PDB file of C-alpha atoms and ligand atoms in Angstrom:
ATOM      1  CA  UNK A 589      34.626  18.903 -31.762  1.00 57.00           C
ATOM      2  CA  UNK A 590      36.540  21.424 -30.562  1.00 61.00           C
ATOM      3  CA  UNK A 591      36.736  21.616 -26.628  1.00 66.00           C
ATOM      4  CA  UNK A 592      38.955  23.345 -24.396  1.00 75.00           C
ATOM      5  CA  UNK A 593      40.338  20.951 -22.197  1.00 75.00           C
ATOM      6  CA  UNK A 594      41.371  23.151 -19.296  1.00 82.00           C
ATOM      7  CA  UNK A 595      37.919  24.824 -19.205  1.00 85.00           C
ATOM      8  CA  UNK A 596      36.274  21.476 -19.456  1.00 82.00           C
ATOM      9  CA  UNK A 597      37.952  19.937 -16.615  1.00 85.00           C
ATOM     10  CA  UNK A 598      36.937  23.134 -14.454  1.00 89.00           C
ATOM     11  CA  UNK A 599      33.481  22.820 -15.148  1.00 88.00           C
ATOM     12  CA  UNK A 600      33.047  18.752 -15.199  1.00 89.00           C
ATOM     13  CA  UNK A 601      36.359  17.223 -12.712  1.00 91.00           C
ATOM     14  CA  UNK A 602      34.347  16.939 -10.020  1.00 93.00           C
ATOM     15  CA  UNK A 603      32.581  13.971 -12.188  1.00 93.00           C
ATOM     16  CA  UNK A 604      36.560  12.761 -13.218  1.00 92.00           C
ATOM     17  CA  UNK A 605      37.408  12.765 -10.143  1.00 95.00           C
ATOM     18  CA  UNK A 606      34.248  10.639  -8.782  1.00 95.00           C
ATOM     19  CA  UNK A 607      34.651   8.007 -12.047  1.00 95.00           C
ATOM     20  CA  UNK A 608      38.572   7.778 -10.948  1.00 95.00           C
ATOM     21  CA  UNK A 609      37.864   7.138  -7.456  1.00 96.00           C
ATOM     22  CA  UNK A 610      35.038   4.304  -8.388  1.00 96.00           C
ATOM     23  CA  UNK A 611      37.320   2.716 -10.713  1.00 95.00           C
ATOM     24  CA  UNK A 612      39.648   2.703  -8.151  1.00 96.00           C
ATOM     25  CA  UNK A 613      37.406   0.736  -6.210  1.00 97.00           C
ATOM     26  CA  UNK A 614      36.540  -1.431  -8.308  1.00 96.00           C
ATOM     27  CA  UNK A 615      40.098  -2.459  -9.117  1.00 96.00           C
ATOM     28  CA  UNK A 616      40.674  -3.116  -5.224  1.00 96.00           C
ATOM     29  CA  UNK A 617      37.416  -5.199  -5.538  1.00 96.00           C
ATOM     30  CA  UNK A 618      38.635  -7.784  -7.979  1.00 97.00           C
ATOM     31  CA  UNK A 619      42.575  -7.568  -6.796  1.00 97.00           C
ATOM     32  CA  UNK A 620      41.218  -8.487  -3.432  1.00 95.00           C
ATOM     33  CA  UNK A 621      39.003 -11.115  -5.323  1.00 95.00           C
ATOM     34  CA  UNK A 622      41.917 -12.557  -7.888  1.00 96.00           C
ATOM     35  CA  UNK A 623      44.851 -11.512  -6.555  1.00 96.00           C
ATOM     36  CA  UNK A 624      47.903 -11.349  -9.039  1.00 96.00           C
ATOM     37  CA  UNK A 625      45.427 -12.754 -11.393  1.00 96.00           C
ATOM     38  CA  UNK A 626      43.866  -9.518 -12.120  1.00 96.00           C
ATOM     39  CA  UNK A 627      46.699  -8.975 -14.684  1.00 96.00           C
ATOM     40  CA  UNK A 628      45.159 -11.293 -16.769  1.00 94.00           C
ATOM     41  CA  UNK A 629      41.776  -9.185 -16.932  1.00 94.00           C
ATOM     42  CA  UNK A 630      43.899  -5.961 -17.080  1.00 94.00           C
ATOM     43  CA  UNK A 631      46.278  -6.279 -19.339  1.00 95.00           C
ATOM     44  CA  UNK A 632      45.073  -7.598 -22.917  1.00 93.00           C
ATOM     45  CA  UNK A 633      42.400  -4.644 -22.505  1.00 91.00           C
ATOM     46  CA  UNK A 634      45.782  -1.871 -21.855  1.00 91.00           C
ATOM     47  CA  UNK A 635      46.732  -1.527 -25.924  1.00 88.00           C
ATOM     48  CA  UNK A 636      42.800  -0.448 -26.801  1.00 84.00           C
ATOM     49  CA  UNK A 637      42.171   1.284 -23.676  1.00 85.00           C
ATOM     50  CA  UNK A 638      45.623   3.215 -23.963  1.00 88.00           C
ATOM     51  CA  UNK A 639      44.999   4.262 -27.812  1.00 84.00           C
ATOM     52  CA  UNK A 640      41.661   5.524 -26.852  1.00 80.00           C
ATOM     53  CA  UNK A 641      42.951   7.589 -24.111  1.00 81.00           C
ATOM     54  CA  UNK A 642      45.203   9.259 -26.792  1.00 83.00           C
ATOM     55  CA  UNK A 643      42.757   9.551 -29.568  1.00 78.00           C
ATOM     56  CA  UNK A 644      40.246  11.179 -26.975  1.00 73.00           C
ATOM     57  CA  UNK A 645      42.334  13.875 -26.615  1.00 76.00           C
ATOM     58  CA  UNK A 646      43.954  14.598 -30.292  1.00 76.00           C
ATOM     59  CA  UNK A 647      39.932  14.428 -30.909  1.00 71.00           C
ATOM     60  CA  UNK A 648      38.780  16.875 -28.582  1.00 69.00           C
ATOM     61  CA  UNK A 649      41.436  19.383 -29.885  1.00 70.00           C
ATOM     62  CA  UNK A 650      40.209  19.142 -33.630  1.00 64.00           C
TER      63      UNK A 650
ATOM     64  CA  UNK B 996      29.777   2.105 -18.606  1.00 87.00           C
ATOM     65  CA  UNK B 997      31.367   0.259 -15.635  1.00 90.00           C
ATOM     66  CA  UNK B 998      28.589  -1.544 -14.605  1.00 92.00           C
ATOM     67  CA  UNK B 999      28.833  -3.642 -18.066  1.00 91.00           C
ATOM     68  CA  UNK B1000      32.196  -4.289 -17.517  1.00 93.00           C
ATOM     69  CA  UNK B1001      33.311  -4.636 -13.650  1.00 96.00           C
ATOM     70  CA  UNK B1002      30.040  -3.743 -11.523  1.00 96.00           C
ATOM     71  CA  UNK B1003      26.899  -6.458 -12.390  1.00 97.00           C
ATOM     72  CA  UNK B1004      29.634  -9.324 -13.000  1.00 97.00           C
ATOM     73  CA  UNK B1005      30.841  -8.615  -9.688  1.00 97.00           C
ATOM     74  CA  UNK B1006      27.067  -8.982  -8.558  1.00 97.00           C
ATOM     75  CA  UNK B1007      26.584 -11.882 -10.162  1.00 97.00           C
ATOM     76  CA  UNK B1008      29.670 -13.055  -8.716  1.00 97.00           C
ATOM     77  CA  UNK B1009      29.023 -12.221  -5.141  1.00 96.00           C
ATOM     78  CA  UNK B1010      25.763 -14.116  -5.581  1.00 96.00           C
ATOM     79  CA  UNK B1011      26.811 -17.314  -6.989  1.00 94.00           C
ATOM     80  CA  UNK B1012      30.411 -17.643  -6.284  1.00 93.00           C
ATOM     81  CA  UNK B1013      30.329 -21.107  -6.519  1.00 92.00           C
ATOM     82  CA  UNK B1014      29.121 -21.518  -9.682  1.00 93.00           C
ATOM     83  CA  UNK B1015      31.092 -18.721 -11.281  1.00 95.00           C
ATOM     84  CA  UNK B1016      34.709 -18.128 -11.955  1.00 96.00           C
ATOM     85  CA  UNK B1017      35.567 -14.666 -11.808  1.00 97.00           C
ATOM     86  CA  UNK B1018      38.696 -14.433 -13.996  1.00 97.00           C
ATOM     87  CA  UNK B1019      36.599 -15.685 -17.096  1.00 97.00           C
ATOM     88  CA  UNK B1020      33.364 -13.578 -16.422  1.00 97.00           C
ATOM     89  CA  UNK B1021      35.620 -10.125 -16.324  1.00 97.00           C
ATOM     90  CA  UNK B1022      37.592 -11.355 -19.080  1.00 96.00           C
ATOM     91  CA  UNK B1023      34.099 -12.231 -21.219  1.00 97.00           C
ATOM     92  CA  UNK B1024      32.512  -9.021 -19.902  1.00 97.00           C
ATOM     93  CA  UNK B1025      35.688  -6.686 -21.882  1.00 95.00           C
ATOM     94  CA  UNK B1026      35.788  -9.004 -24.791  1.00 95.00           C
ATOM     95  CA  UNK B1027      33.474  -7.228 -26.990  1.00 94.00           C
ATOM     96  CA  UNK B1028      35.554  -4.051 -26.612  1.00 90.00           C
ATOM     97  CA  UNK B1029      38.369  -5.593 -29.061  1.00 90.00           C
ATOM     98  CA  UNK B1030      36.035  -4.089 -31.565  1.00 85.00           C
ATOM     99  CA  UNK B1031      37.170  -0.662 -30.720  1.00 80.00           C
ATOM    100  CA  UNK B1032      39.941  -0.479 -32.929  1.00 76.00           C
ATOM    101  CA  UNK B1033      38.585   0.350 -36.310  1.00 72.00           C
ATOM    102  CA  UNK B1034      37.092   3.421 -34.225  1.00 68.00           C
ATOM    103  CA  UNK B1035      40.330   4.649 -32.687  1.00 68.00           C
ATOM    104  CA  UNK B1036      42.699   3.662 -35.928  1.00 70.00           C
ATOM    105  CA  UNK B1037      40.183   5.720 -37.903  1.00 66.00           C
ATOM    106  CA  UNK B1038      41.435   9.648 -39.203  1.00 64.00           C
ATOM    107  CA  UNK B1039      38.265  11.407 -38.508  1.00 66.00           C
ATOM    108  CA  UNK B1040      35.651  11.188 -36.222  1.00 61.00           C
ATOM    109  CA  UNK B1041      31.867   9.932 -37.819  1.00 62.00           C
ATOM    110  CA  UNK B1042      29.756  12.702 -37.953  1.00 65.00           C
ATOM    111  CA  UNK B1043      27.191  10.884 -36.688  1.00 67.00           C
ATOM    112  CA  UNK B1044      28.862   9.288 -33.042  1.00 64.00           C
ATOM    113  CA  UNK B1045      26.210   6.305 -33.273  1.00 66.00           C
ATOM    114  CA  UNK B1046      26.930   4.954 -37.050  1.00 67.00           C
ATOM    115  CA  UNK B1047      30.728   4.013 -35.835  1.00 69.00           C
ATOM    116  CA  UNK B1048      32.036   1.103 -35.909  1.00 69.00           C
ATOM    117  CA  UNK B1049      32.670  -0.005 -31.858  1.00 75.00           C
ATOM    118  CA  UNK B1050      29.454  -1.923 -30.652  1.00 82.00           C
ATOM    119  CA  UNK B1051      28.081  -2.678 -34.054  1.00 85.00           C
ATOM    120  CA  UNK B1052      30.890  -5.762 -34.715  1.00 90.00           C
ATOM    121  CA  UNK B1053      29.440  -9.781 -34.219  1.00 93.00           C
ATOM    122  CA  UNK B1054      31.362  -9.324 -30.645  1.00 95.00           C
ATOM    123  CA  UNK B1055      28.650  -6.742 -29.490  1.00 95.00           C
ATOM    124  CA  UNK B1056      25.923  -9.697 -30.094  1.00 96.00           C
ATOM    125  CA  UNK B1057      24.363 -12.237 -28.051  1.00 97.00           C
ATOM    126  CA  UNK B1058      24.589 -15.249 -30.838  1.00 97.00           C
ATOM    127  CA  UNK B1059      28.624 -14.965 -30.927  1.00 97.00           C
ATOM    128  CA  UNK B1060      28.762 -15.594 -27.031  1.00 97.00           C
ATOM    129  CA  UNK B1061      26.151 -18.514 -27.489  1.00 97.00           C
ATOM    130  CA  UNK B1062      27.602 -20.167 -30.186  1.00 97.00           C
ATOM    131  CA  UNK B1063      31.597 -20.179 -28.456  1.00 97.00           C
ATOM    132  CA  UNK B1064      29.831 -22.162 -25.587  1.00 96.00           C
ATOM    133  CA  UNK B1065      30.139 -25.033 -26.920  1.00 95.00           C
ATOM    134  CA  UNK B1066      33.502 -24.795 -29.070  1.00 96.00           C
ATOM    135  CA  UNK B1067      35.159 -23.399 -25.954  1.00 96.00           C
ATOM    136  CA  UNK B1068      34.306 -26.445 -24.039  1.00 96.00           C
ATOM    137  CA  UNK B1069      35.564 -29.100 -26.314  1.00 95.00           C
ATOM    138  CA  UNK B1070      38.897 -26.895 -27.021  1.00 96.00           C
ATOM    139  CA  UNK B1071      39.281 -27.097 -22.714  1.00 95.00           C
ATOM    140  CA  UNK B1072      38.264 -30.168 -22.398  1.00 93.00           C
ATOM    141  CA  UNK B1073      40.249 -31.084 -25.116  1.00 95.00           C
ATOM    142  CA  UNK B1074      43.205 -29.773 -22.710  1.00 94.00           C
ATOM    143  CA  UNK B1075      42.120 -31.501 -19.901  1.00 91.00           C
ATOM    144  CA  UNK B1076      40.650 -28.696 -17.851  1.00 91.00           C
ATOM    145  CA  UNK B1077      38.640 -30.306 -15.205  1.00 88.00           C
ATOM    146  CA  UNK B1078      36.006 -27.632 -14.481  1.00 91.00           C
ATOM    147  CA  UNK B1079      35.964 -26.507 -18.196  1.00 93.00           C
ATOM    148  CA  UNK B1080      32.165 -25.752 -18.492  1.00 94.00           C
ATOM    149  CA  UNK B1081      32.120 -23.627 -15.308  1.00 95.00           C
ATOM    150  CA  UNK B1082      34.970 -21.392 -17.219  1.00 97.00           C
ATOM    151  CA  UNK B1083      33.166 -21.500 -20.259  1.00 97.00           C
ATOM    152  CA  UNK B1084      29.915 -20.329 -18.659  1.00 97.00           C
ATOM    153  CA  UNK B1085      31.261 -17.609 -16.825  1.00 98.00           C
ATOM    154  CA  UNK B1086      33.207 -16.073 -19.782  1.00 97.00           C
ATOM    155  CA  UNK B1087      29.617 -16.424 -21.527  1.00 98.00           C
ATOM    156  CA  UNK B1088      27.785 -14.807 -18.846  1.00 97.00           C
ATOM    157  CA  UNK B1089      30.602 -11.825 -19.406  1.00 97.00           C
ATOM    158  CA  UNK B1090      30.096 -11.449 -22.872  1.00 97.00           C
ATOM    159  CA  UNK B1091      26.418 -11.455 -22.559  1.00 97.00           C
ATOM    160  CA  UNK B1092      26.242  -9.127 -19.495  1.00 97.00           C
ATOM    161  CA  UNK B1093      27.827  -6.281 -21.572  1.00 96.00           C
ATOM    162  CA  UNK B1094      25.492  -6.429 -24.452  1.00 96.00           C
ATOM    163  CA  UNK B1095      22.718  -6.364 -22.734  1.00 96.00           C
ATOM    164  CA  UNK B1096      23.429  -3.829 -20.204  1.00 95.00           C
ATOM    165  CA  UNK B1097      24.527  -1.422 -22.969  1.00 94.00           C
ATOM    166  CA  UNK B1098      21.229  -2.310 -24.978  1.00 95.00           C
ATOM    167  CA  UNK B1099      19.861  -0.214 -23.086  1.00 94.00           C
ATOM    168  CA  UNK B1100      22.001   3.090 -24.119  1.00 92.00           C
ATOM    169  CA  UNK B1101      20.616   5.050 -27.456  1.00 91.00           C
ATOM    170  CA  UNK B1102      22.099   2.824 -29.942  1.00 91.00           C
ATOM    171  CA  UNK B1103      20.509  -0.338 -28.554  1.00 92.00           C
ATOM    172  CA  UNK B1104      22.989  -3.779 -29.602  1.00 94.00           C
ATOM    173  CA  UNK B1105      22.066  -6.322 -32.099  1.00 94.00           C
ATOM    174  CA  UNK B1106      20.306  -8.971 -29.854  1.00 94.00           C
ATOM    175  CA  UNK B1107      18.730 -10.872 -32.496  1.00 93.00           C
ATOM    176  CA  UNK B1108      21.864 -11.086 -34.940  1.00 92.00           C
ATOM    177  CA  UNK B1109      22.151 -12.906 -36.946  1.00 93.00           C
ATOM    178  CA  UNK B1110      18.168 -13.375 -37.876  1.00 95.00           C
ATOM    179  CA  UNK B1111      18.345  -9.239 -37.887  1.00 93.00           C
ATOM    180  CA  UNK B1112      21.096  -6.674 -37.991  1.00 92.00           C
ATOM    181  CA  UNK B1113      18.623  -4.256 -36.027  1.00 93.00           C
ATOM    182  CA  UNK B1114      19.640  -2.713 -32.879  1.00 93.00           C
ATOM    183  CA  UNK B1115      17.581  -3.228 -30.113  1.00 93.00           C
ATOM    184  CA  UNK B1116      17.123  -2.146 -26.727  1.00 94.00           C
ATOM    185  CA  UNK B1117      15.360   0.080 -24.063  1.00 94.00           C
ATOM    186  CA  UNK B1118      16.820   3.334 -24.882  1.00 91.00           C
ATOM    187  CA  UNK B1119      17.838   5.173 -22.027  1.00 93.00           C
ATOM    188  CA  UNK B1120      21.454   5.888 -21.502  1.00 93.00           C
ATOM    189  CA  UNK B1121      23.406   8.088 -23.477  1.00 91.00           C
ATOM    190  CA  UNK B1122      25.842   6.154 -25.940  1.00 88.00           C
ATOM    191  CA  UNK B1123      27.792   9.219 -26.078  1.00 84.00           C
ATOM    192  CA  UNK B1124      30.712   9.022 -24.183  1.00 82.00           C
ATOM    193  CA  UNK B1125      31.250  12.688 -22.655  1.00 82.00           C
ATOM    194  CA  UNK B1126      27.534  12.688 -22.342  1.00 89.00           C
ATOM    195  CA  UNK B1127      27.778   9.240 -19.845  1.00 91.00           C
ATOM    196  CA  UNK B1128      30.690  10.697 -18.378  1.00 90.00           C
ATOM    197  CA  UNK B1129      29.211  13.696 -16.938  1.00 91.00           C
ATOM    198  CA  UNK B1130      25.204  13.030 -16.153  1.00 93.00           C
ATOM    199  CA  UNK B1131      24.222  13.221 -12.229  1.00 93.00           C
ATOM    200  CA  UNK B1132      21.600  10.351 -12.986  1.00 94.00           C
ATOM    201  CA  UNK B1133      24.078   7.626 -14.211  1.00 95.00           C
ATOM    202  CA  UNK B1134      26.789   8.629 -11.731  1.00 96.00           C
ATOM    203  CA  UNK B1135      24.293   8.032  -8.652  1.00 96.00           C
ATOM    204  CA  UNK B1136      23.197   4.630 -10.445  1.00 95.00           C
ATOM    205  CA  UNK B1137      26.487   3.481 -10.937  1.00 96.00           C
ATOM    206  CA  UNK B1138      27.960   4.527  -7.530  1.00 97.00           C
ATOM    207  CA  UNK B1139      24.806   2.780  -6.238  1.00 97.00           C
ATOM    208  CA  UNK B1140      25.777  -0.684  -7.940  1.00 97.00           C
ATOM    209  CA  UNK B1141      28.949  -0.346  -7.012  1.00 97.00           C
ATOM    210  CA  UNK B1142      28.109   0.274  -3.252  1.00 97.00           C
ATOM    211  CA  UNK B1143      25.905  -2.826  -3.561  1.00 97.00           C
ATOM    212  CA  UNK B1144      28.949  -5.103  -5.252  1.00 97.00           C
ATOM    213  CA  UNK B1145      30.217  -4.135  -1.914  1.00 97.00           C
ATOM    214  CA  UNK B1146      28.414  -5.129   0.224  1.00 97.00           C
ATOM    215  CA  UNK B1147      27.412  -8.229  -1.528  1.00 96.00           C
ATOM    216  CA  UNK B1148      31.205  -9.361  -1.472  1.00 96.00           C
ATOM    217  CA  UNK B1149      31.295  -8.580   2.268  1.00 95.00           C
ATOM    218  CA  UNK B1150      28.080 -10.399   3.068  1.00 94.00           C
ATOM    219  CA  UNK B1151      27.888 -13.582   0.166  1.00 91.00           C
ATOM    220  CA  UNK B1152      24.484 -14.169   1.062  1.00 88.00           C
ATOM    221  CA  UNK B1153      24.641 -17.569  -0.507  1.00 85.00           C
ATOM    222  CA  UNK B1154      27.962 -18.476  -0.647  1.00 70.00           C
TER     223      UNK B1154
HETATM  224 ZN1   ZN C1094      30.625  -2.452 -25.463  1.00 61.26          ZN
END
């Protein structure tokens, strides 16, 4: 798929933007619920959720 | 899909906080992603977005989070760990939470495995990532569960 990222983000960052914010929240939700415990949730999930991040991207530019 | 992962076990949470441990239902409700990784480590993309491998593993199933119940337990118990089934439970409840909930996308999950390696579900989300990302429909629904997570932690109607 090739897709221009630039001209994507003009069209669709207004949904980006509303997905950051809400994940946002949600992270407040559970730090305010576990405290310094949330790194326990977050962090065995970084390694897959980082690689997909960068595959994403190398994808959308085939 | 947020509301597989953070959103309904925060519900669920706010509901019945005292029979629920939080830490182990979030933890249960991103387990099944670990089967992502034959997706990303692949070279090239399926053609066909719904025949990949992420959601089609024995962690996107119902049976897997059924059957660690009980082997869970003993190993905690077998540690010492007072409220052990409560733990158990709640990671459970996580694991099962996301399968269903994204049952109901277009790829449907294997509920029944392993008596069938069908996918079921009520088909009405877009499994399609960019797709989910960008309809109007699923962002009101999602910002609506999340507003009601809110409130639901403010207020603890039962708890
Ligand atoms: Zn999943």
């Amino acid at each position: 798929m090739k897709v221009n990222l630039k001209k994507w983000m003009r069209t669709n960052g207004a949904y980006v933007a509303i997905w950051i914010l809400m994940g946002f929240i949600a992270l407040g939700l559970v730090i305010y619920e576990l405290g310094i415990y949330t790194l326990a949730v977050i962090i065995p999930f970084l390694p897959p959720f980082i690689i997909a991040m960068i595959r994403m991207v190398q994808e959308l530019r085939k | 899909m947020m509301i597989a992962h953070v959103t309904i076990p925060l519900i669920l949470y706010a509901l019945f906080p005292t029979h629920i441990e939080l830490l182990p239902l979030l933890f249960g409700s991103g387990f099944p992603n670990f089967d992502v990784f034959p997706t990303l480590l692949r070279k090239n993309p399926p053609k066909n977005a719904l025949a990949e491998t992420h959601a089609s593993t024995i962690l996107h199933t119902l049976f897997l989070y059924i059957v660690l119940l009980p082997i869970l337990y003993f190993l905690l118990n077998s540690y010492g760990i007072v409220n052990g089934w409560a733990i158990v439970m709640s990671f459970s409840l996580g694991g099962i939470i996301h399968v269903l909930s994204e049952s109901f996308d277009e790829k449907g999950r294997r509920l029944l495995y392993p008596l069938s390696k069908k996918f079921y579900g009520i088909r009405v989300l877009p499994y399609d990532f960019w797709t989910y990302l960008t309809d109007k429909t699923i962002i009101c629904f999602e910002v609506a569960l999340l507003v009601l997570a809110i409130l639901l932690l403010l207020i603890r109607p039962f708890g």
